[in-house]
mmCIF file of C-alpha atoms in Angstrom:
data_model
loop_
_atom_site.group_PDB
_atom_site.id
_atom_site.type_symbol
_atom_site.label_atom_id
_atom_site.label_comp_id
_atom_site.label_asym_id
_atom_site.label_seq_id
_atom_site.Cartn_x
_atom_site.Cartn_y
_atom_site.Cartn_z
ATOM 1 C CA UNK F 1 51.476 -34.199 -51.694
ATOM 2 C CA UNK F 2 54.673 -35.362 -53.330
ATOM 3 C CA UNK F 3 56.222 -36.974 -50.929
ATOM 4 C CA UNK F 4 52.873 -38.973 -50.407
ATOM 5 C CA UNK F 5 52.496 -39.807 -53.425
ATOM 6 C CA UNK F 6 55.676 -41.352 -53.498
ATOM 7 C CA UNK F 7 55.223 -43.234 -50.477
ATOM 8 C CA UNK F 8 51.922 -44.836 -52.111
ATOM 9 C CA UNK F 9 54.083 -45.605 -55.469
ATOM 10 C CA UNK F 10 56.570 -47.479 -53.310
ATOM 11 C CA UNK F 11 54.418 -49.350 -51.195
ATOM 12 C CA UNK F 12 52.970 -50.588 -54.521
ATOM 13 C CA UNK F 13 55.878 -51.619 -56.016
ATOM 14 C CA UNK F 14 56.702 -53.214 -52.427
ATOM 15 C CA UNK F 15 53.375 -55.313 -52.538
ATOM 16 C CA UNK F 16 54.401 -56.105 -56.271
ATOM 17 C CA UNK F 17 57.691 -57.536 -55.931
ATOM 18 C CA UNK F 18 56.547 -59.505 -52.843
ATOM 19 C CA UNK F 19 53.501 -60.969 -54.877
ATOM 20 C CA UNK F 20 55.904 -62.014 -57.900
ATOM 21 C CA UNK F 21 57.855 -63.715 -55.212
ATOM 22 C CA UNK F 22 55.278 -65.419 -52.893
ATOM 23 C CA UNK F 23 53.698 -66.366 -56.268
ATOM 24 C CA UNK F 24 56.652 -68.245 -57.406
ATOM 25 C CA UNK F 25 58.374 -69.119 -54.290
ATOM 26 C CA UNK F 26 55.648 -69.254 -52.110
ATOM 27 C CA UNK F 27 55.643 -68.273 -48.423
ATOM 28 C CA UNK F 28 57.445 -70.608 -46.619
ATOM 29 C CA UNK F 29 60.908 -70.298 -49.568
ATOM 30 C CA UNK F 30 60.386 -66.163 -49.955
ATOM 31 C CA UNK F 31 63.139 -64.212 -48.575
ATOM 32 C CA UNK F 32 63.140 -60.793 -47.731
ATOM 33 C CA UNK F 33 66.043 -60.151 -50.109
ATOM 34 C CA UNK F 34 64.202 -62.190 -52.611
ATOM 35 C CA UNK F 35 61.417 -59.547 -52.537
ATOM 36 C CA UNK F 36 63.531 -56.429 -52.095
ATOM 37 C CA UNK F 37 65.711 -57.602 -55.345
ATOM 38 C CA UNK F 38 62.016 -58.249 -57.135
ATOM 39 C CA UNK F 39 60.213 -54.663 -56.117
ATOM 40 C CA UNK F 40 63.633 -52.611 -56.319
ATOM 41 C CA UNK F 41 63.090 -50.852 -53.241
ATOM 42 C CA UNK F 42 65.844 -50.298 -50.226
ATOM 43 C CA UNK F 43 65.216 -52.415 -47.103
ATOM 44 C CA UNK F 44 64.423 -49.340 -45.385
ATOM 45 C CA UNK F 45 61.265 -47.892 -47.642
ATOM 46 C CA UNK F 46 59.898 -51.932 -47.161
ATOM 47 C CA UNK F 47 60.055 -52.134 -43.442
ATOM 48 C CA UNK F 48 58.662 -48.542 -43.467
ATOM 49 C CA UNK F 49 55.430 -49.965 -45.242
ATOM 50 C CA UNK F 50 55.791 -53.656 -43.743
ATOM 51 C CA UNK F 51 57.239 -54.555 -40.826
ATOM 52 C CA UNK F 52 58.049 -58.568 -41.339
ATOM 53 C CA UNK F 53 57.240 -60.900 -44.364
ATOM 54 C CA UNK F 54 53.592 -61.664 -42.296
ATOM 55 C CA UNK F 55 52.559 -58.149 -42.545
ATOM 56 C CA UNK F 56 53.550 -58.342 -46.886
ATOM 57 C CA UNK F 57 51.255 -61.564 -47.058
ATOM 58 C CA UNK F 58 48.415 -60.193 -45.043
ATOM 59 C CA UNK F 59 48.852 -56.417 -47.397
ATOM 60 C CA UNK F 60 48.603 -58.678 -50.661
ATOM 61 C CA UNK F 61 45.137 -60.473 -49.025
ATOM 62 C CA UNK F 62 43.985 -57.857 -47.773
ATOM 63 C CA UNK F 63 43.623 -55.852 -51.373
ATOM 64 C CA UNK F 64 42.369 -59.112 -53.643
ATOM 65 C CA UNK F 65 38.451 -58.136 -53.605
ATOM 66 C CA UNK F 66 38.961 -54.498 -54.110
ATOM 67 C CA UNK F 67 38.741 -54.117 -57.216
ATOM 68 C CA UNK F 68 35.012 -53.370 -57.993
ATOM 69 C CA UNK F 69 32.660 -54.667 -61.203
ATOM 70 C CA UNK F 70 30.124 -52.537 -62.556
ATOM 71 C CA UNK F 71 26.674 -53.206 -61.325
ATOM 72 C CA UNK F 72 24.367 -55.466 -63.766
ATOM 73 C CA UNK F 73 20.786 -55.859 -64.465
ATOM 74 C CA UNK F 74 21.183 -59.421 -63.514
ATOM 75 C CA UNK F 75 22.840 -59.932 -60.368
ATOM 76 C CA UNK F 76 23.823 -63.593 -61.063
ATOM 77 C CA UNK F 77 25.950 -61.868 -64.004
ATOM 78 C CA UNK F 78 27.886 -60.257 -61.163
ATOM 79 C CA UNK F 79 28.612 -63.508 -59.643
ATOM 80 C CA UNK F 80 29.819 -64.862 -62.928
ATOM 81 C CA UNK F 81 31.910 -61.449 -63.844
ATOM 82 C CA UNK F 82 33.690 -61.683 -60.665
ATOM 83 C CA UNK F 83 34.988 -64.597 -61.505
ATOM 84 C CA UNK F 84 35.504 -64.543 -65.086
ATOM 85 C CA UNK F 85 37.684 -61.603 -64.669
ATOM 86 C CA UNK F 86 39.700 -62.860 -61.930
ATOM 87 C CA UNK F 87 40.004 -66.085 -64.188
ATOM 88 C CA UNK F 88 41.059 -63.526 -67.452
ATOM 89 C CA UNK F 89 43.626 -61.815 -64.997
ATOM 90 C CA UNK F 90 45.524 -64.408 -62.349
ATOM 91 C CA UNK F 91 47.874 -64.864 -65.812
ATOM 92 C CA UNK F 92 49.108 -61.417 -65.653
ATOM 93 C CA UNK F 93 48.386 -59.704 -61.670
ATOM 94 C CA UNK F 94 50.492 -61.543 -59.797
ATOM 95 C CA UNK F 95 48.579 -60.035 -56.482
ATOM 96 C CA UNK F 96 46.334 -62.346 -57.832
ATOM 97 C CA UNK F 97 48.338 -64.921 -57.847
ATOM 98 C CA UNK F 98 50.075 -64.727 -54.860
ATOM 99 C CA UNK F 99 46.368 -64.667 -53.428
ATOM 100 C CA UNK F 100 45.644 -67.603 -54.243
ATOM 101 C CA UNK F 101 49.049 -69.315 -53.177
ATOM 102 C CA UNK F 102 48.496 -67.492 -50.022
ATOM 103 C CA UNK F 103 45.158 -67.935 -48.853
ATOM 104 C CA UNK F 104 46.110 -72.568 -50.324
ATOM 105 C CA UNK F 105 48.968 -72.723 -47.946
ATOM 106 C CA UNK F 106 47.875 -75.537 -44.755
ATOM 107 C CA UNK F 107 50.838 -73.405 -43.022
ATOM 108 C CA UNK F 108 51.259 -69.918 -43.774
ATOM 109 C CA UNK F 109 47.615 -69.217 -43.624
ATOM 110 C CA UNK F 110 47.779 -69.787 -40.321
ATOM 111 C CA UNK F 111 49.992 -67.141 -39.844
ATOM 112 C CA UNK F 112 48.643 -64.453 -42.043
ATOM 113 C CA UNK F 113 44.747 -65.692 -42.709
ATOM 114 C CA UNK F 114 43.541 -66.538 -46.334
ATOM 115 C CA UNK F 115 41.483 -64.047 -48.892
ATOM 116 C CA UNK F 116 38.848 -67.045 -48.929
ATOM 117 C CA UNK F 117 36.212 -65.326 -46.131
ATOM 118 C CA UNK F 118 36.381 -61.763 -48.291
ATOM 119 C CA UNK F 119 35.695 -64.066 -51.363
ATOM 120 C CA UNK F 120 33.243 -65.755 -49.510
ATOM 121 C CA UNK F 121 31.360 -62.249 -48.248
ATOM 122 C CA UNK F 122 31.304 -60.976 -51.357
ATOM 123 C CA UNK F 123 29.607 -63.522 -53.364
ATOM 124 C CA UNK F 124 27.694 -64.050 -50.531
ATOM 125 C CA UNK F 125 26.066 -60.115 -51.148
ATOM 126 C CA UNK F 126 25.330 -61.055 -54.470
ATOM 127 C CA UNK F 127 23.562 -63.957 -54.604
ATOM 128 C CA UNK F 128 21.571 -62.706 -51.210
ATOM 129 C CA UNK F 129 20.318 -59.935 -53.468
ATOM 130 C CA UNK F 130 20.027 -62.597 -56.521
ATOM 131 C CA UNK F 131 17.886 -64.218 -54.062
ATOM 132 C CA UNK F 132 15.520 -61.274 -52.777
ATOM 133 C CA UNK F 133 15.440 -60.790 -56.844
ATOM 134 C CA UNK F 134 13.607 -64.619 -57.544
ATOM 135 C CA UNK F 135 17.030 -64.987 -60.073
ATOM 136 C CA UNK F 136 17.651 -68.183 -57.638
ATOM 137 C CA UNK F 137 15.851 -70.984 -57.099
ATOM 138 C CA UNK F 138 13.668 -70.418 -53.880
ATOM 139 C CA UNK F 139 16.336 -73.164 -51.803
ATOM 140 C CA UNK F 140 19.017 -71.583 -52.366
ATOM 141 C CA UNK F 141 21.494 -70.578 -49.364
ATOM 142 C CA UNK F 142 23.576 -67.507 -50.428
ATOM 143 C CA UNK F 143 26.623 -68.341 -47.944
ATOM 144 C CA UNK F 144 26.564 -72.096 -48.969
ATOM 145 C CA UNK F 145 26.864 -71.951 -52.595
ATOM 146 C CA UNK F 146 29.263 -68.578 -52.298
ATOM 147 C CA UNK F 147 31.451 -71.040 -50.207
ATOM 148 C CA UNK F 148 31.006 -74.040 -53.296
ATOM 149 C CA UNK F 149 32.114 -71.021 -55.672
ATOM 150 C CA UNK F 150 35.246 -69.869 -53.755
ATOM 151 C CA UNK F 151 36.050 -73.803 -53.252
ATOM 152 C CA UNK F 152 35.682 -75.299 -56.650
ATOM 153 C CA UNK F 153 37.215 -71.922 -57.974
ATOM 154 C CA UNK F 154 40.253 -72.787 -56.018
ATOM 155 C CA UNK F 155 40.358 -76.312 -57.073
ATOM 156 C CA UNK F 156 40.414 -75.298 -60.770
ATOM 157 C CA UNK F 157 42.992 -72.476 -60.736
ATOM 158 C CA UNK F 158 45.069 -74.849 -59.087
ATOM 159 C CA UNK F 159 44.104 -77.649 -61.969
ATOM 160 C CA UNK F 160 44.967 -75.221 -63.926
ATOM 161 C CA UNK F 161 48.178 -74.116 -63.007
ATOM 162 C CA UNK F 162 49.519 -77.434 -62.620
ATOM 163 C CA UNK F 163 48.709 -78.774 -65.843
ATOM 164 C CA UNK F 164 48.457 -75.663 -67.911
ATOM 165 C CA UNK F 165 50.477 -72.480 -66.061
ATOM 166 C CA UNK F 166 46.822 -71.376 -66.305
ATOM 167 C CA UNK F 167 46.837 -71.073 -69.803
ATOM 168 C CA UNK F 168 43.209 -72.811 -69.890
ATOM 169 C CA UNK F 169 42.077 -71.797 -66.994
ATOM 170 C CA UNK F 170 39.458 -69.036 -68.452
ATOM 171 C CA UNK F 171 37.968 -72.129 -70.294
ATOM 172 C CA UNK F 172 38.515 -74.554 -67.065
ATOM 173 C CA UNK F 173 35.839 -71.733 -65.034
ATOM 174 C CA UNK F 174 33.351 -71.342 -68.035
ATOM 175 C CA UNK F 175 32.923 -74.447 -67.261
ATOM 176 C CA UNK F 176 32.704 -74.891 -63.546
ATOM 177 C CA UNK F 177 29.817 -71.954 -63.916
ATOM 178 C CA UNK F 178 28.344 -73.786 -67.054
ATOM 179 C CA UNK F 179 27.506 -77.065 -64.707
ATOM 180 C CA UNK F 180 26.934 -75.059 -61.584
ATOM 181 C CA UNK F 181 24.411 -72.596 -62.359
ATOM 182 C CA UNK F 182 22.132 -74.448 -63.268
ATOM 183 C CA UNK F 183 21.310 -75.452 -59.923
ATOM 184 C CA UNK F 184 21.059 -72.796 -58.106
ATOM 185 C CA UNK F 185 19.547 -70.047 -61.395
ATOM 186 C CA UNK F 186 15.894 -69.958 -61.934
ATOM 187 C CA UNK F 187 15.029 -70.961 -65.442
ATOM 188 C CA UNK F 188 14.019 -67.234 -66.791
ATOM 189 C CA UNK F 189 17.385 -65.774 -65.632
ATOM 190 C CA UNK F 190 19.785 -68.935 -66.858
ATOM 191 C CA UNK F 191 19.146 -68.249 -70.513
ATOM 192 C CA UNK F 192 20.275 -65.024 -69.894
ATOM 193 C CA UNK F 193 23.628 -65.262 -68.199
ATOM 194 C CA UNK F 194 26.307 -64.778 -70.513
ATOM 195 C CA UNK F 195 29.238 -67.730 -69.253
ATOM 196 C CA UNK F 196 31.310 -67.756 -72.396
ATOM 197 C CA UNK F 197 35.139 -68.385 -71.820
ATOM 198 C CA UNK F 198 36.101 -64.772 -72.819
ATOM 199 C CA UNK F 199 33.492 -62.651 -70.911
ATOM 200 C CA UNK F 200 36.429 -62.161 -68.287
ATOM 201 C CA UNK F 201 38.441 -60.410 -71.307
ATOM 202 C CA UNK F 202 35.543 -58.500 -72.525
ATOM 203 C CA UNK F 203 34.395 -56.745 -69.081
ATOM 204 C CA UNK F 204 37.445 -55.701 -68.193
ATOM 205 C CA UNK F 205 38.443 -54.315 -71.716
ATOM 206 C CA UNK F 206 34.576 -52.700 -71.900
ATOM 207 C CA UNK F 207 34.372 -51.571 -68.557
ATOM 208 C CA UNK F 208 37.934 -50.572 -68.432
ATOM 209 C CA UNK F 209 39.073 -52.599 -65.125
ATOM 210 C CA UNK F 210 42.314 -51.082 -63.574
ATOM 211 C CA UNK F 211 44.709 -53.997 -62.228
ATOM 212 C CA UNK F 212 44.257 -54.867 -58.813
ATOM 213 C CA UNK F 213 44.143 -52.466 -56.661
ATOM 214 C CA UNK F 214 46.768 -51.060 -54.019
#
């Protein structure tokens, strides 16, 4: 039990140090010595857990969505916590991060695939159940507007980044799902949805959200 509990604390800090790196560096400039120097870890215990830089990239994608919200009466209040919180935490979770580096890059993801499909699938479970709820407007096409989500998400973290180093980014998405929901909620259920720049800070502090998970 030891000795597998130390394999699973070392191919965390393994997925760590590669995400600080891919999140600064991105893919293409990472090293492997870059990322062994970052986690701490011998060259050995990483190719144990990883065998090449493309299998690092595809463990850090493969782990963004895992972390799970708690269920809410409203299920268009799921949509909006799942991205309020992952607004509140790219500053700080650099799998986060590196995500969305990752899954941006016209080259790498090529090689490795982007998080953008799991995104995708899981807003598109929400809003289909939003739907069979009547909290949407009867037109609305779960997969379509999960895809305008993920998309104009993207757009705005990197907006944010750019101008900010994401320091306004919580605000930046408040506002993307201030002008969006409108279309797509039903009237009753709008004036109900709690969008407010710190509801990212406040479910995960309430509801006592681990980091992402590993």
């Amino acid at each position: 039990m030891a000795q597998q509990e130390r394999a699973v604390r070392t191919r965390r800090a393994v997925l760590e140090g590669a995400a600080e790196v891919f999140a600064e560096q991105g893919y293409s400039a990472a090293t492997v010595a870059d990322i062994l120097k970052s986690a701490g870890v011998t060259k050995g215990a990483l190719y144990f857990h990883f065998d090449s830089k493309e299998a690092l990239a595809r463990g850090i994608l493969d782990v963004q969505t895992e972390q799970r919200l708690p269920t809410r009466e409203i299920k268009l209040q799921e949509l909006i916590d799942v991205a309020m919180t992952v607004a509140h935490r790219l500053g700080a979770d650099p799998i986060l991060r590196a995500g969305a580096r990752l899954s941006s890059d016209p080259i790498g993801r090529k090689h490795y695939g982007s998080a953008w499909p799991m995104w995708v699938d899981l807003l598109t479970g929400i809003l289909t159940e939003a739907l069979r709820r009547g909290e949407t407007l009867a037109d609305v096409v779960p997969r379509d507007v999960a895809e305008l989500v993920v998309s104009s998400f993207n757009g705005v973290q990197l907006y944010s980044h750019l101008e900010t180093n994401l320091q306004d980014v919580e605000n930046r998405i408040s506002l993307l799902l201030k002008y969006l929901l409108p279309s797509i909620a039903a009237p009753a259920i709008l004036v109900r949805l709690d969008m407010a720049p710190d509801r990212g800070a406040r479910v995960v502090e309430e509801d006592g959200l681990a980091p992402a998970m590993i």
